[in-house]
Short mmCIF file of C-alpha atoms in Angstrom, two decimals:
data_model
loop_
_atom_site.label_atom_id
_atom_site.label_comp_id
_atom_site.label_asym_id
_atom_site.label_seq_id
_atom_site.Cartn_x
_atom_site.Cartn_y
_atom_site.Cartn_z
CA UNK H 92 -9.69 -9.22 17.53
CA UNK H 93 -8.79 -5.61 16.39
CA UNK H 94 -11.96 -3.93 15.59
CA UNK H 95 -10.42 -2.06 11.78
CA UNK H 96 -8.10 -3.31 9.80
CA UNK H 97 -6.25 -0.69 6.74
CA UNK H 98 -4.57 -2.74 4.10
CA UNK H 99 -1.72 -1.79 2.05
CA UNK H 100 -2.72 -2.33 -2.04
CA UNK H 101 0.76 -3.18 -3.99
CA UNK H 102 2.01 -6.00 -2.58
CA UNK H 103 -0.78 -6.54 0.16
CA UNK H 104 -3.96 -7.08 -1.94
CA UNK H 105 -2.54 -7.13 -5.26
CA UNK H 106 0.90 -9.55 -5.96
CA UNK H 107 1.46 -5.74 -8.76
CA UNK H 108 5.05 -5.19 -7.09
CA UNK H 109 7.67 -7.04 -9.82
CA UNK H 110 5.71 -5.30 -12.49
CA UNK H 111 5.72 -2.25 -10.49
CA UNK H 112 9.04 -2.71 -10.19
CA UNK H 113 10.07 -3.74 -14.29
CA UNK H 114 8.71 -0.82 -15.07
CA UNK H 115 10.17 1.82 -12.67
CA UNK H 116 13.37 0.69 -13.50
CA UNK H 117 12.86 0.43 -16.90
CA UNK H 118 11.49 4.26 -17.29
CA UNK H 119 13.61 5.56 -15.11
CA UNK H 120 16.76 4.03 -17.08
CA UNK H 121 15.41 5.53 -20.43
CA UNK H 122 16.07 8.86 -18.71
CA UNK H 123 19.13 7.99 -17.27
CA UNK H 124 18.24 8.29 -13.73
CA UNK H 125 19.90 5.18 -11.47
CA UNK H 126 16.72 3.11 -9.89
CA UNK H 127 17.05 -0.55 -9.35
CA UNK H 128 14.47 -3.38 -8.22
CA UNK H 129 15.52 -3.15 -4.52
CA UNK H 130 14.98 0.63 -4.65
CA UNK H 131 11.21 0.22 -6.03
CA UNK H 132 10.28 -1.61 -2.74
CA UNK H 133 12.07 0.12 -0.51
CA UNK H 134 10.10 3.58 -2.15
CA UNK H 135 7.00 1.95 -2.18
CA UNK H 136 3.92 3.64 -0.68
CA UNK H 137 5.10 7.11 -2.00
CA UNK H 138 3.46 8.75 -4.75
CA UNK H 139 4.46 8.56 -8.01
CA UNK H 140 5.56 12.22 -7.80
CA UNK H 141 7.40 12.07 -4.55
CA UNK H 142 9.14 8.36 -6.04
CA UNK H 143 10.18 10.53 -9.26
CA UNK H 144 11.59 13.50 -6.93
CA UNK H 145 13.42 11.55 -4.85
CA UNK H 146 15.18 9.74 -7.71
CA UNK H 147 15.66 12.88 -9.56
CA UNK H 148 17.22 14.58 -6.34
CA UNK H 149 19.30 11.91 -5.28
CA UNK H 150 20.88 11.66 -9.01
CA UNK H 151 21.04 15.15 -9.80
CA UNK H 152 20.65 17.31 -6.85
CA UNK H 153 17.54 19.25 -7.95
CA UNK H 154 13.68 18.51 -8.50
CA UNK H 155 12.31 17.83 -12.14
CA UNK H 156 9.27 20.28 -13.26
CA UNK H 157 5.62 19.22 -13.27
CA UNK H 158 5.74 18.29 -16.82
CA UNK H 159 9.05 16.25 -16.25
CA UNK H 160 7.64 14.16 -13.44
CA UNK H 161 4.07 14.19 -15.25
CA UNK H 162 6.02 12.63 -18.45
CA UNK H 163 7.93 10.11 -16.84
CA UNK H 164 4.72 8.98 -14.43
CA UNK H 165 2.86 8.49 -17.11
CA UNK H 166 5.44 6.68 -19.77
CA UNK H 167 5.45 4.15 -16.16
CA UNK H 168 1.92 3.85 -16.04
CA UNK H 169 1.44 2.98 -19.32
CA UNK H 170 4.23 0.09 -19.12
CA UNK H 171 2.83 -1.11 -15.77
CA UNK H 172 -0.82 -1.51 -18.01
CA UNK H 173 0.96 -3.47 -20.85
CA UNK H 174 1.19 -6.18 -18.35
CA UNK H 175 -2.58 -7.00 -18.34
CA UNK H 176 -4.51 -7.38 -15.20
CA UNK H 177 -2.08 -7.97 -11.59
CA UNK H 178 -3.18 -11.09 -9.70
CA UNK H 179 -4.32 -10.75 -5.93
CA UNK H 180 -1.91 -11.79 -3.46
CA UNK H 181 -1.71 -15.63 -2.63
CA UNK H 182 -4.01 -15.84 0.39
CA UNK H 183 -5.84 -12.18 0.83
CA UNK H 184 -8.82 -13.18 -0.53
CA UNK H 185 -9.67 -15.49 1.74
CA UNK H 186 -8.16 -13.54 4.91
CA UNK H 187 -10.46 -10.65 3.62
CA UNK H 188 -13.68 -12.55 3.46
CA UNK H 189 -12.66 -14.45 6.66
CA UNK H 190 -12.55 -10.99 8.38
CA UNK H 191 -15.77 -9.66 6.41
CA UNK H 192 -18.13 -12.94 7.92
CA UNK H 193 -16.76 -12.27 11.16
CA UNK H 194 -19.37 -11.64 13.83
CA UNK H 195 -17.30 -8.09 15.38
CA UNK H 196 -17.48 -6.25 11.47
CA UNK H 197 -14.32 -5.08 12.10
CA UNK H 198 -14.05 -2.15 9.25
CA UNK H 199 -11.79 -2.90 6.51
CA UNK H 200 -9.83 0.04 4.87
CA UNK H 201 -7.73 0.17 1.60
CA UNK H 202 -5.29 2.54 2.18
CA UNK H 203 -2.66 2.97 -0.57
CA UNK H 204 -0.30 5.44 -2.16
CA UNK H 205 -1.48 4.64 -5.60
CA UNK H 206 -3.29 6.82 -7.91
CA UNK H 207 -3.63 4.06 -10.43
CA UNK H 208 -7.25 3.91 -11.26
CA UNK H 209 -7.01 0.87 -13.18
CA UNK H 210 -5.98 -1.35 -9.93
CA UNK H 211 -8.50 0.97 -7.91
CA UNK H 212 -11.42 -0.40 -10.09
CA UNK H 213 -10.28 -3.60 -10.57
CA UNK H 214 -10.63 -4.43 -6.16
CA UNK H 215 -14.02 -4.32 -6.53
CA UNK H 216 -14.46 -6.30 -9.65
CA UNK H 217 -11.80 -8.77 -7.87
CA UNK H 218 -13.07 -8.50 -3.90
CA UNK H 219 -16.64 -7.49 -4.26
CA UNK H 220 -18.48 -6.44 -0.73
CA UNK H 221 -14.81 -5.66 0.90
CA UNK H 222 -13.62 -2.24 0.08
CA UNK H 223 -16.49 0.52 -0.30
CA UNK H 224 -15.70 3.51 -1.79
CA UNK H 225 -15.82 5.36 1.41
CA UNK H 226 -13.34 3.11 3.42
CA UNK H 227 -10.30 3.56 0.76
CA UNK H 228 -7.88 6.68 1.50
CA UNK H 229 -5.33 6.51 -2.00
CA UNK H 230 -3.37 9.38 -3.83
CA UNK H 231 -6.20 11.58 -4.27
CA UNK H 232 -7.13 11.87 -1.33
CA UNK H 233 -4.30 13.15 1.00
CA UNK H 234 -1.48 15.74 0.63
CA UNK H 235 1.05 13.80 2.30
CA UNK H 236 2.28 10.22 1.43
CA UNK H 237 3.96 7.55 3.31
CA UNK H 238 6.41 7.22 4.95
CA UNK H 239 3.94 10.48 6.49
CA UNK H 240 1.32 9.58 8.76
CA UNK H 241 -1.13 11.01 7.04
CA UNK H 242 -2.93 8.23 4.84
CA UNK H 243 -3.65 6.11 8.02
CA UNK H 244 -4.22 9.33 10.09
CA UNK H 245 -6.97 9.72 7.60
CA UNK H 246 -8.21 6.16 7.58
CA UNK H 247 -8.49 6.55 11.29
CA UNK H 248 -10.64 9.52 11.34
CA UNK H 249 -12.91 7.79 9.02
CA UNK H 250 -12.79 4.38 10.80
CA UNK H 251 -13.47 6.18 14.20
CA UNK H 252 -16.38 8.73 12.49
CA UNK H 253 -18.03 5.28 11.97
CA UNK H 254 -17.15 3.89 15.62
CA UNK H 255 -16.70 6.91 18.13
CA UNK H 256 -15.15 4.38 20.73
CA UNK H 257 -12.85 2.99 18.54
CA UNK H 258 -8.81 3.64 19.83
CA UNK H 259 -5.90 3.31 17.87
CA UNK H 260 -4.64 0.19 19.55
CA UNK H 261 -7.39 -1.52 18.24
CA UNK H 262 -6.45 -0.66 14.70
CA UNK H 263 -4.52 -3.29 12.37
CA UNK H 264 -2.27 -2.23 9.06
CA UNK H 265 -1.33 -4.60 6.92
CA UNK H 266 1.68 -3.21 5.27
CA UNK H 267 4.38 -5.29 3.81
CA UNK H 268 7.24 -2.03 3.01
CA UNK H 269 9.06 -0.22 5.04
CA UNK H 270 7.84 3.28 4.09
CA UNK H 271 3.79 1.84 5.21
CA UNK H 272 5.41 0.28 8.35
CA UNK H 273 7.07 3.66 9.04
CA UNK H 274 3.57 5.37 8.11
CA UNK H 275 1.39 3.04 10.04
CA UNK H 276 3.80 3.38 13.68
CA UNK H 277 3.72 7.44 12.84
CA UNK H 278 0.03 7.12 13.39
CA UNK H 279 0.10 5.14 16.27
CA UNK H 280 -1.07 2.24 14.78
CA UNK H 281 -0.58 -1.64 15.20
CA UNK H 282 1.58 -2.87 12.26
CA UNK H 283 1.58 -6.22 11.11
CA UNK H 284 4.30 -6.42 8.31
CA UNK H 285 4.04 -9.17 5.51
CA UNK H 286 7.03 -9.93 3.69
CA UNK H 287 5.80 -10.58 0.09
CA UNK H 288 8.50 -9.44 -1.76
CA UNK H 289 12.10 -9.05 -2.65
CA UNK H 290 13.20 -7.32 1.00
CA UNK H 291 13.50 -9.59 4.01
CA UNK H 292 11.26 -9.86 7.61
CA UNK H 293 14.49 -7.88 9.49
CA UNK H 294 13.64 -4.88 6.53
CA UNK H 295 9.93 -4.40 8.34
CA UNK H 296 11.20 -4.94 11.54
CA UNK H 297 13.98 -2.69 11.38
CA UNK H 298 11.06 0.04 10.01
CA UNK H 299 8.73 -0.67 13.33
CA UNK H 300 6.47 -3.89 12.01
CA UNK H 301 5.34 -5.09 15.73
CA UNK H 302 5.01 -8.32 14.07
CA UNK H 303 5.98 -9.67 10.26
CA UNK H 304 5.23 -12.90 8.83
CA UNK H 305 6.31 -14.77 5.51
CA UNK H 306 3.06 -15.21 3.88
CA UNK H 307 -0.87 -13.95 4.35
CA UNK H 308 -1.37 -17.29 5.06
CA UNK H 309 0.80 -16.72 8.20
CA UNK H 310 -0.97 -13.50 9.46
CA UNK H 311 -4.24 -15.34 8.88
CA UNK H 312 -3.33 -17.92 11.31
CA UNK H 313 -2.25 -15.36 13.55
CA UNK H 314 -5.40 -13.15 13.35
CA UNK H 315 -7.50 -16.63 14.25
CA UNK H 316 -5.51 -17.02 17.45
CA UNK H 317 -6.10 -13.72 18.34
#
């Protein structure tokens, strides 16, 4: 059994991706900037700055100001919350609470590119006793996003500040996009990738996932083997 586990949040924990990705593309359309469904997932894990500067480069070859980015990241937002409250993902909660009981306390991370404070709030009022404030490493909290290193860099110093012997083999990500696979290997990290989603298995893979699976259900039946 690993001994810390750092979930993914969009996708992973919450099912929040097609409204995620509705909105990005509708936003991004009302300012005439090219950004389809496929494009959301395959960005996901960035911030919503580096998602917007991306775009923004790729379609006109320069970077939009602070108050462009800050404009259009917020007109998204606001779309994404006109949806109501996201649903968790079929079969977290009980792979969460499964890990949670188990004898080892493995530690259990959130580690996310959102800065979405609504969806931050709402784990906790959804998965009470899982994610402490301590153990979740989101937008505000790093300089670099994935596809960097740095979020689960950081989620391993913290894991390992709680469990000096801990070693990065013995860490689990649950990711299930290629820019968190590619953040979670960069780290040195064990990646599980779950394919929840409109991309395919052969996506994660092809990003570093040491293993994928279809459905939680599937890497909860793996971890129980383990």
């Amino acid at each position: 059994m690993f001994k810390a586990f750092f979930f993914d949040m969009d996708g992973v924990v919450f099912n929040s991706m097609p409204v995620h990705a509705h909105a990005w593309e509708v936003v991004m359309a009302k300012h005439g900037l090219p950004f389809t469904a496929r494009d959301c997932y395959l960005q996901e894990g960035r911030t919503g700055q580096s998602v917007i500067e991306e775009c923004y480069l790729r379609a006109r070859g320069c970077y939009p100001t602070e108050e462009e980015w800050k404009a259009i990241y917020q007109e998204k937002k606001d779309l994404f919350y006109s949806h109501g409250k996201a649903p968790l993902m079929d079969g977290i909660s009980d792979l969460l609470y499964w890990l949670h009981e188990q004898p080892s306390k493995p530690q259990i991370f959130l580690v996310t590119g959102s800065g979405m404070r609504t969806l931050l709030d709402e784990i906790n009022v959804e998965l009470p006793g899982i994610f402490a404030r301590e153990r979740m490493v989101t937008a505000f909290d790093y300089t670099h996003g994935k596809p960097d290193p740095e979020p689960y860099l950081i989620a391993y110093a913290k894991a390992k500040a709680a469990d000096p012997t801990l070693e990065k083999h013995e860490c689990c990500v649950v990711e299930n996009a290629p820019l968190g696979v590619q953040a979670g290997k960069g780290a040195g990290l064990f990646v599980a990738g779950v394919n929840t989603g409109i991309l395919t298995e052969a996506d994660l893979l092809a990003a570093g996932a040491d293993v994928t699976f279809p459905t939680m259900q599937a890497l909860h039946q793996y971890l129980k083997q383990q």
